[in-house]
Coordinates of C-alpha atoms in Angstrom, one line a residue:
Chain A
M983 CA -4.2 11.4 7.7
G984 CA -6.3 14.5 6.8
P985 CA -6.7 15.8 3.1
R986 CA -3.9 16.9 1.2
W987 CA -4.5 19.8 -0.8
K988 CA -2.9 20.8 -4.0
G989 CA -1.4 24.1 -3.3
Q990 CA -2.6 27.2 -1.6
G991 CA -6.1 28.2 -1.9
A992 CA -7.0 24.7 -3.3
E993 CA -9.2 24.1 0.0
A994 CA -11.1 27.5 -0.1
K995 CA -11.8 26.9 -3.6
A996 CA -13.3 23.3 -2.7
I997 CA -15.0 25.1 0.2
A998 CA -16.6 27.6 -2.1
D999 CA -17.8 25.1 -4.8
P1000 CA -19.0 22.1 -2.9
M1001 CA -19.1 18.8 -4.8
S1002 CA -22.7 18.4 -3.9
S1003 CA -23.8 21.4 -5.5
I1004 CA -21.7 20.7 -8.7
V1005 CA -23.5 17.4 -9.0
S1006 CA -26.8 18.9 -8.5
Q1007 CA -26.2 21.3 -11.4
L1008 CA -25.2 18.2 -13.5
Q1009 CA -28.2 16.6 -12.4
S1010 CA -30.8 19.3 -13.7
S1011 CA -29.1 20.1 -16.7
F1012 CA -28.9 16.5 -18.0
L1013 CA -32.6 16.2 -16.9
Q1014 CA -33.5 19.0 -18.9
S1015 CA -31.8 18.0 -22.2
N1016 CA -33.1 14.4 -21.8
S1017 CA -29.6 12.9 -22.1
T1018 CA -28.9 9.3 -23.4
G1019 CA -26.0 7.2 -23.0
L1020 CA -25.2 4.3 -25.2
L1021 CA -24.5 1.3 -23.4
S1022 CA -21.9 -1.1 -25.2
G1023 CA -20.4 -4.0 -23.6
S1024 CA -18.7 -2.9 -20.2
I1025 CA -18.8 0.8 -21.1
V1026 CA -21.2 3.7 -21.7
L1027 CA -20.5 6.4 -24.2
L1028 CA -22.4 9.9 -24.1
E1029 CA -22.0 12.7 -26.3
A1030 CA -22.0 16.2 -24.6
N1031 CA -22.2 19.9 -25.3
I1032 CA -19.8 22.5 -23.8
E1033 CA -22.1 23.1 -20.8
K1034 CA -22.4 19.1 -20.1
T1035 CA -18.8 18.7 -20.7
D1036 CA -17.7 21.5 -18.2
L1037 CA -20.2 19.9 -15.6
L1038 CA -19.1 16.1 -16.2
N1039 CA -15.4 17.4 -16.0
R1040 CA -16.1 19.4 -12.6
A1041 CA -18.1 16.6 -11.1
C1042 CA -15.5 14.2 -12.3
F1043 CA -17.7 11.6 -14.1
G1044 CA -16.2 9.7 -17.0
R1045 CA -13.3 10.2 -19.2
P1046 CA -13.3 12.5 -22.4
I1047 CA -12.6 10.8 -25.3
I1048 CA -10.3 12.3 -27.9
S1049 CA -12.3 12.5 -31.5
A1050 CA -12.1 14.3 -34.6
Q1051 CA -15.7 15.6 -34.0
K1052 CA -15.6 19.6 -33.6
N1053 CA -19.0 20.3 -31.7
G1054 CA -19.6 17.7 -29.1
Q1055 CA -17.2 15.9 -26.9
W1056 CA -17.8 12.2 -26.1
F1057 CA -17.3 10.9 -22.6
Q1058 CA -16.8 7.3 -21.5
F1059 CA -18.3 5.9 -18.1
S1060 CA -17.3 3.0 -16.1
L1061 CA -20.6 0.7 -15.5
E1062 CA -20.6 2.0 -11.9
E1063 CA -20.6 5.5 -13.0
A1064 CA -23.3 5.0 -15.7
F1065 CA -25.5 3.1 -13.2
Y1066 CA -25.0 5.9 -10.6
L1067 CA -26.1 8.5 -13.3
T1068 CA -29.0 6.4 -14.2
Y1069 CA -30.5 4.8 -11.2
S1070 CA -29.4 7.3 -8.3
L1071 CA -29.4 10.7 -10.0
K1072 CA -32.1 9.4 -12.7
C1073 CA -30.3 12.0 -15.2
I1074 CA -29.5 10.1 -18.0
N1075 CA -31.3 7.2 -19.9
L1076 CA -29.3 4.4 -21.3
V1077 CA -30.0 3.1 -25.1
D1078 CA -28.8 0.0 -26.9
E1079 CA -27.1 0.4 -30.4
N1080 CA -30.4 0.8 -32.1
Q1081 CA -31.3 3.7 -29.9
H1082 CA -34.0 1.9 -28.1
K1083 CA -34.3 2.6 -24.3
I1084 CA -33.2 0.1 -21.8
S1085 CA -35.3 -0.4 -18.7
I1086 CA -33.2 0.0 -15.6
E1087 CA -33.8 -3.7 -14.9
E1088 CA -32.3 -4.9 -18.2
V1089 CA -29.5 -2.4 -17.2
W1090 CA -28.8 -4.0 -14.2
K1091 CA -29.0 -7.5 -15.7
H1092 CA -26.5 -6.6 -18.4
M1093 CA -24.0 -5.0 -16.1
V1094 CA -24.1 -8.0 -13.7
S1095 CA -23.6 -10.1 -16.8
Q1096 CA -20.5 -8.2 -17.7
R1097 CA -19.0 -8.3 -14.1
E1098 CA -19.7 -10.8 -11.5
N1099 CA -18.7 -8.4 -8.6
F1100 CA -20.7 -5.6 -10.4
P1101 CA -23.4 -5.4 -7.4
N1102 CA -20.7 -5.1 -4.8
L1103 CA -18.8 -2.6 -6.7
C1104 CA -21.8 -0.4 -7.7
R1105 CA -23.1 -0.6 -4.1
A1106 CA -19.8 0.9 -2.7
Y1107 CA -19.6 3.4 -5.7
C1108 CA -22.9 4.8 -5.1
H1109 CA -22.2 4.9 -1.1
L1110 CA -19.2 7.0 -1.7
R1111 CA -20.7 9.3 -4.2
S1112 CA -23.9 9.7 -2.2
K1113 CA -21.6 11.2 0.4
N1114 CA -20.0 13.5 -2.0
W1115 CA -16.7 11.9 -2.5
V1116 CA -15.3 11.8 -6.0
V1117 CA -14.8 8.1 -6.9
R1118 CA -12.2 7.1 -9.6
S1119 CA -10.7 4.0 -10.6
G1120 CA -7.8 2.5 -8.0
S1121 CA -6.5 0.0 -10.5
Q1122 CA -3.0 2.1 -10.3
Y1123 CA -2.8 1.0 -6.8
G1124 CA -4.3 -2.6 -6.9
V1125 CA -7.5 -1.3 -5.1
D1126 CA -11.3 -1.0 -6.6
F1127 CA -11.3 2.9 -6.1
V1128 CA -9.7 6.0 -4.7
A1129 CA -11.8 8.6 -3.0
Y1130 CA -11.1 12.5 -3.3
R1131 CA -12.6 14.8 -0.9
H1132 CA -13.1 17.1 -3.9
H1133 CA -12.0 17.4 -7.7
P1134 CA -8.7 15.7 -8.2
S1135 CA -7.4 18.9 -9.4
L1136 CA -7.5 20.4 -5.9
V1137 CA -6.7 17.3 -3.9
H1138 CA -5.0 14.4 -3.6
S1139 CA -7.1 11.2 -3.1
E1140 CA -7.4 10.3 0.5
Y1141 CA -8.6 6.7 0.3
A1142 CA -7.9 3.6 -1.2
V1143 CA -10.7 1.7 -1.3
L1144 CA -11.2 -2.2 -1.5
V1145 CA -14.7 -3.5 -1.7
L1146 CA -15.0 -7.0 0.0
S1147 CA -17.9 -9.2 0.3
L1148 CA -19.1 -10.5 3.7
E1149 CA -20.5 -13.6 1.8
G1150 CA -16.9 -14.1 0.3
G1151 CA -16.5 -17.1 -2.4
S1152 CA -16.9 -15.7 -6.1
N1153 CA -18.7 -12.3 -5.0
G1154 CA -15.7 -11.1 -3.4
N1155 CA -12.6 -9.7 -5.3
G1156 CA -10.2 -12.3 -3.7
R1157 CA -8.0 -9.6 -1.8
L1158 CA -6.9 -9.4 1.7
R1159 CA -7.3 -13.2 2.5
V1160 CA -3.7 -13.4 3.9
W1161 CA -1.6 -11.3 6.0
S1162 CA 1.2 -10.7 3.5
D1163 CA -1.5 -9.0 1.1
Y1164 CA -2.5 -6.5 3.9
Q1165 CA 1.4 -6.0 4.5
C1166 CA 1.6 -5.3 0.9
T1167 CA -1.3 -3.2 0.5
L1168 CA -0.9 -1.3 3.7
R1169 CA 2.9 -0.5 2.8
L1170 CA 1.7 0.8 -0.5
C1171 CA -1.1 2.9 0.9
G1172 CA 1.8 4.4 3.1
S1173 CA 3.8 5.3 0.5
V1174 CA 1.3 7.2 -1.4
A1175 CA -0.2 8.9 1.5
K1176 CA -3.5 7.1 1.5
T1177 CA -5.8 5.5 4.2
L1178 CA -6.9 1.9 3.2
L1179 CA -10.8 1.9 3.5
V1180 CA -12.4 -1.5 3.3
L1181 CA -16.2 -1.5 2.3
Y1182 CA -17.6 -4.8 3.4
V1183 CA -20.7 -5.2 1.3
Q1184 CA -23.5 -7.7 2.8
K1185 CA -26.7 -8.3 0.8
H1186 CA -29.8 -9.7 2.6
S1187 CA -30.6 -13.1 1.5
I1188 CA -34.2 -12.5 1.0
V1189 CA -33.6 -10.0 -1.7
D1190 CA -34.0 -10.6 -5.3
V1191 CA -30.7 -9.9 -6.7
E1192 CA -32.1 -9.6 -10.2
S1193 CA -33.8 -6.4 -9.4
P1194 CA -31.5 -3.0 -9.1
S1195 CA -33.8 -2.0 -6.4
S1196 CA -32.1 -4.8 -4.3
L1197 CA -29.3 -2.6 -4.1
D1198 CA -30.7 -0.4 -1.5
S1199 CA -31.0 -3.2 0.7
Y1200 CA -27.2 -3.9 0.7
T1201 CA -25.6 -2.9 3.8
I1202 CA -21.9 -1.4 4.1
E1203 CA -19.7 -1.7 6.8
E1204 CA -16.7 0.9 6.5
R1205 CA -13.5 0.2 8.0
T1206 CA -10.2 1.9 7.8
I1207 CA -7.0 -0.4 8.3
T1208 CA -3.8 1.1 9.5
R1209 CA -0.5 -0.2 10.5
W1210 CA -0.2 -0.3 14.4
S1211 CA 3.1 1.5 15.3
P1212 CA 4.4 0.8 18.6
E1213 CA 6.0 4.1 19.0
Q1214 CA 2.8 5.8 19.1
C1215 CA 2.0 4.3 22.4
R1216 CA 5.3 5.0 24.2
E1217 CA 5.1 6.9 27.2
D1218 CA 5.7 10.8 26.4
S1219 CA 9.3 11.4 27.3
S1220 CA 9.2 15.1 27.5
Chain B
M48 CA 17.0 -2.5 -12.4
G49 CA 20.5 -3.0 -11.4
P50 CA 22.0 -3.1 -7.9
R51 CA 21.9 -0.1 -5.7
W52 CA 25.0 0.5 -3.8
K53 CA 25.1 2.3 -0.7
G54 CA 27.5 5.0 -1.3
Q55 CA 31.0 5.1 -3.0
G56 CA 33.2 2.0 -2.6
A57 CA 30.7 -0.4 -1.5
E58 CA 30.6 -2.2 -4.8
A59 CA 34.3 -2.6 -4.6
K60 CA 34.2 -3.8 -0.8
A61 CA 31.6 -6.3 -2.0
I62 CA 33.7 -7.6 -4.9
A63 CA 36.8 -7.8 -2.7
D64 CA 35.0 -9.9 -0.1
P65 CA 32.6 -12.1 -2.0
M66 CA 29.6 -13.7 0.0
S67 CA 30.5 -17.1 -1.0
S68 CA 34.0 -16.7 0.7
I69 CA 32.3 -15.4 3.8
V70 CA 29.9 -18.3 4.1
S71 CA 32.7 -20.8 3.5
Q72 CA 34.5 -19.3 6.5
L73 CA 31.6 -19.5 8.7
Q74 CA 30.8 -23.1 7.7
S75 CA 34.3 -24.0 8.6
S76 CA 34.4 -22.2 11.7
F77 CA 31.0 -23.6 12.7
L78 CA 32.2 -27.2 11.8
Q79 CA 35.5 -26.9 13.9
S80 CA 33.7 -26.0 17.1
N81 CA 30.7 -28.5 16.6
S82 CA 28.1 -25.8 17.3
T83 CA 24.7 -26.6 18.2
G84 CA 21.2 -24.7 17.8
L85 CA 18.3 -25.0 20.2
L86 CA 15.2 -25.6 18.3
S87 CA 12.3 -24.2 20.0
G88 CA 8.8 -23.9 18.3
S89 CA 9.4 -21.8 15.2
I90 CA 12.7 -20.3 16.1
V91 CA 16.4 -21.7 16.5
L92 CA 18.6 -20.1 19.3
L93 CA 22.4 -20.3 19.0
E94 CA 25.2 -19.0 21.3
A95 CA 28.3 -17.4 19.6
N96 CA 31.4 -16.2 20.5
I97 CA 33.1 -13.1 19.2
E98 CA 34.4 -14.8 15.9
K99 CA 31.1 -16.6 15.2
T100 CA 29.3 -13.5 16.0
D101 CA 31.4 -11.6 13.5
L102 CA 30.8 -14.3 10.8
L103 CA 27.1 -14.3 11.3
N104 CA 26.7 -11.0 11.0
R105 CA 29.0 -10.7 7.7
A106 CA 26.9 -13.7 6.1
C107 CA 23.8 -12.1 7.5
F108 CA 22.1 -15.2 9.0
G109 CA 19.7 -14.7 12.0
R110 CA 19.6 -11.7 14.2
P111 CA 21.6 -10.9 17.4
I112 CA 19.4 -11.0 20.6
I113 CA 19.8 -8.1 23.3
S114 CA 20.8 -10.0 26.4
A115 CA 22.5 -9.2 29.7
Q116 CA 25.0 -11.9 29.1
K117 CA 28.7 -10.5 28.8
N118 CA 30.8 -13.3 27.2
G119 CA 28.5 -14.7 24.4
Q120 CA 26.0 -13.3 21.9
W121 CA 22.7 -15.3 21.1
F122 CA 21.3 -15.5 17.6
Q123 CA 17.9 -16.2 16.6
F124 CA 17.4 -17.9 13.3
S125 CA 14.0 -18.4 11.4
L126 CA 13.2 -21.9 10.3
E127 CA 14.5 -21.4 6.7
E128 CA 18.0 -20.1 8.0
A129 CA 18.5 -23.0 10.7
F130 CA 17.6 -25.6 8.4
Y131 CA 19.9 -24.2 5.5
L132 CA 22.6 -24.2 8.2
T133 CA 21.8 -27.6 9.2
Y134 CA 21.1 -29.5 6.2
S135 CA 22.8 -27.5 3.5
L136 CA 26.1 -26.3 4.9
K137 CA 25.8 -29.1 7.6
C138 CA 27.7 -26.8 10.0
I139 CA 25.5 -26.9 12.8
N140 CA 23.4 -29.5 14.6
L141 CA 20.1 -28.7 16.3
V142 CA 19.1 -29.9 19.9
D143 CA 16.0 -29.9 21.9
E144 CA 15.4 -28.3 25.2
N145 CA 17.3 -31.3 27.1
Q146 CA 20.2 -31.1 24.8
H147 CA 19.5 -34.2 23.0
K148 CA 20.4 -33.9 19.1
I149 CA 17.6 -34.0 16.8
S150 CA 17.9 -36.0 13.8
I151 CA 17.5 -34.0 10.5
E152 CA 14.3 -36.3 9.6
E153 CA 12.8 -35.1 12.9
V154 CA 14.1 -31.4 12.2
W155 CA 12.2 -31.6 8.9
K156 CA 9.0 -32.9 10.4
H157 CA 9.0 -30.4 13.2
M158 CA 9.5 -27.5 10.7
V159 CA 6.8 -28.5 8.5
S160 CA 4.2 -29.1 11.4
Q161 CA 5.2 -25.4 12.5
R162 CA 4.4 -24.2 9.1
E163 CA 2.5 -25.8 6.3
N164 CA 4.3 -23.7 3.8
F165 CA 7.7 -24.5 4.9
P166 CA 9.0 -27.1 2.2
N167 CA 8.4 -24.4 -0.5
L168 CA 10.0 -21.4 1.5
C169 CA 12.7 -23.8 2.5
R170 CA 13.5 -24.6 -0.9
A171 CA 13.4 -21.0 -2.2
Y172 CA 15.5 -19.9 0.6
C173 CA 18.2 -22.5 -0.1
H174 CA 18.0 -21.8 -3.8
L175 CA 18.7 -18.4 -3.3
R176 CA 21.2 -18.8 -0.8
S177 CA 23.1 -21.4 -2.7
K178 CA 23.5 -18.8 -5.5
N179 CA 25.1 -16.6 -2.8
W180 CA 22.1 -14.2 -2.4
V181 CA 21.6 -12.8 1.1
V182 CA 17.9 -13.6 1.8
R183 CA 15.9 -11.8 4.4
S184 CA 12.4 -11.7 5.6
G185 CA 10.2 -9.7 3.1
S186 CA 7.3 -9.0 5.5
Q187 CA 7.8 -5.4 5.4
Y188 CA 6.7 -5.4 1.8
G189 CA 4.2 -8.2 2.1
V190 CA 6.5 -10.7 0.3
D191 CA 8.0 -14.0 1.5
F192 CA 11.7 -12.6 1.1
V193 CA 13.9 -9.9 0.0
A194 CA 17.1 -10.7 -1.8
Y195 CA 20.3 -8.6 -1.5
R196 CA 23.6 -9.0 -3.8
H197 CA 25.9 -8.6 -0.6
H198 CA 25.3 -7.7 2.8
P199 CA 22.6 -5.1 3.5
S200 CA 25.0 -2.4 4.6
L201 CA 26.6 -2.5 1.3
V202 CA 23.6 -2.5 -1.0
H203 CA 19.9 -2.4 -1.2
S204 CA 17.9 -5.4 -1.7
E205 CA 17.3 -6.2 -5.4
Y206 CA 14.5 -8.5 -5.6
A207 CA 11.1 -8.9 -3.7
V208 CA 10.5 -12.8 -3.5
L209 CA 7.1 -14.4 -3.7
V210 CA 7.3 -18.3 -3.2
L211 CA 4.3 -19.8 -4.9
S212 CA 3.5 -23.3 -5.4
L213 CA 2.5 -24.7 -8.9
E214 CA 0.1 -27.1 -7.0
G215 CA -1.7 -24.3 -5.5
G216 CA -4.2 -25.0 -2.8
S217 CA -3.0 -25.1 0.8
N218 CA 0.7 -25.3 -0.3
G219 CA 0.7 -21.9 -1.6
N220 CA 0.5 -18.5 0.4
G221 CA -2.7 -17.2 -1.6
R222 CA -0.8 -14.5 -3.2
L223 CA -1.2 -13.0 -6.7
R224 CA -4.4 -15.0 -7.4
V225 CA -6.1 -11.8 -8.8
W226 CA -5.1 -8.8 -11.1
S227 CA -5.4 -6.4 -8.3
D228 CA -2.8 -8.2 -6.1
Y229 CA -0.5 -8.1 -9.1
Q230 CA -0.9 -4.3 -9.6
C231 CA -0.6 -3.6 -5.8
T232 CA 2.6 -5.8 -5.5
L233 CA 4.3 -4.3 -8.6
R234 CA 3.4 -0.9 -7.7
L235 CA 4.7 -1.3 -4.3
C236 CA 8.1 -3.0 -5.8
G237 CA 8.3 -0.1 -8.1
S238 CA 8.3 2.6 -5.3
V239 CA 10.9 0.7 -3.3
A240 CA 13.1 0.1 -6.5
K241 CA 12.8 -3.7 -6.3
T242 CA 12.1 -6.3 -9.0
L243 CA 9.4 -8.7 -8.1
L244 CA 10.8 -12.3 -8.4
V245 CA 8.3 -14.9 -8.3
L246 CA 9.7 -18.3 -7.5
Y247 CA 7.4 -21.3 -8.5
V248 CA 8.2 -24.4 -6.6
Q249 CA 7.0 -27.8 -8.1
K250 CA 7.4 -31.0 -6.0
H251 CA 7.4 -34.2 -7.8
S252 CA 4.5 -36.5 -7.1
I253 CA 6.6 -39.6 -6.4
V254 CA 8.6 -38.0 -3.8
D255 CA 8.3 -38.8 -0.1
V256 CA 7.7 -35.4 1.4
E257 CA 8.3 -36.8 5.0
S258 CA 11.9 -36.6 4.2
P259 CA 14.2 -33.6 4.1
S260 CA 15.9 -35.2 1.0
S261 CA 12.8 -34.6 -0.8
L262 CA 13.8 -31.0 -1.0
D263 CA 16.5 -31.5 -3.6
S264 CA 14.0 -33.0 -6.0
Y265 CA 11.9 -29.7 -5.7
T266 CA 12.0 -27.9 -9.3
I267 CA 12.2 -24.2 -9.1
E268 CA 11.0 -21.9 -12.1
E269 CA 12.0 -18.3 -11.7
R270 CA 10.2 -15.3 -13.0
T271 CA 10.6 -11.7 -12.7
I272 CA 7.5 -9.9 -13.3
T273 CA 7.5 -6.2 -14.5
R274 CA 4.8 -3.8 -15.4
W275 CA 5.1 -3.2 -19.3
S276 CA 5.1 0.5 -20.2
P277 CA 3.6 1.3 -23.7
E278 CA 6.4 4.1 -23.9
Q279 CA 9.2 1.9 -23.8
C280 CA 8.0 0.4 -27.4
R281 CA 7.5 3.7 -29.0
E282 CA 9.3 4.2 -32.2
D283 CA 12.6 6.3 -31.2
S284 CA 11.8 9.8 -32.0
S285 CA 15.6 10.9 -32.5

């Protein structure tokens, strides 16, 4: 199943303005202005001026929050998004409610404490983003993420992504353990024209999971899972 | 969500010929002819003449098998179907490959040995059938059963049924343990216009699970699960 572009000209638009360059622009703009995000529980809030708002919207990071404020626009990021901007793109710093900068080690610890499965989800998020996929929440379809080839206004999401841990146990999200779950998930993916992409994350046992740098040593195995249709293998009758 | 009848006149047809009376006809026809089914592994095979074929098709038990035979039609039943016909309707007997009659206790033991979750599935199947629902496999949607108000040629299936064990552990089917599984299942149910019906089966600890009569003491709790839409609760703007 290839990308499903939204209307004529969408593909050309996407090719003319690749996601990698939008993210680069965002990165340098945020770096220049020394941007900070407020880490609060399991979300991160960031105030953006008009230029940054435009870049965040085009790169599809976070979601704008409706507020009464006139000059700035607030954005809310998920933990994975905030970590990617902080650790991978290094273009924002996170602060606590007293405006004190939080070190990346503390950020990591906090995020892991908020969500047991955070290291795997974060590794998967960064993996897809680093390959210039636009990654959004997949909760609507009961998966961890959906991945778009370009901005969601131009193209439908192509992959429904489940992040599983090869270690199993409490590290995983408890999905795809029985056949009926596969059947359910694949049937749903089929009906919304997405391919099921399973990312198996494996961490090396020697790694210090307390440190965010452990993330780089996680390996990812990518598998797309599809229903096998016996029809496809029939002898050509023509 | 109400029943979705297939075309005009389907509902009137169903009312004129209720499922309860079709099953009664089938029961007496099979009783008179002393019918036997061959228990083989996890299926049961039964040869039917024209009258019985018609009744089985109308009551929607089993599925006809294509064979070269001209006079009789063979039917294949699932374990739950065969057990219902044998134990609840008492209208067939099961035999082994040497044509020896198998006692109902042995039938039960064999079926449980074939499928650990059989007692729960069987209890749920019998429960729905006894209320005149037509019950078929739900594997296409990753659920245990689908339930129809009448024959599938007249009406679409209304419920996607998951059978869960209140005891949990190996008795269950491992579904609906995490939110994302609920999200996935409900989204799929919505897209195929079915309501998710969860049957929680609980057996009493004092019961002898070795005996088929234990089935009668299993209690069933029925829950339909739907997505809550905030829109539905908004003030009426009219």
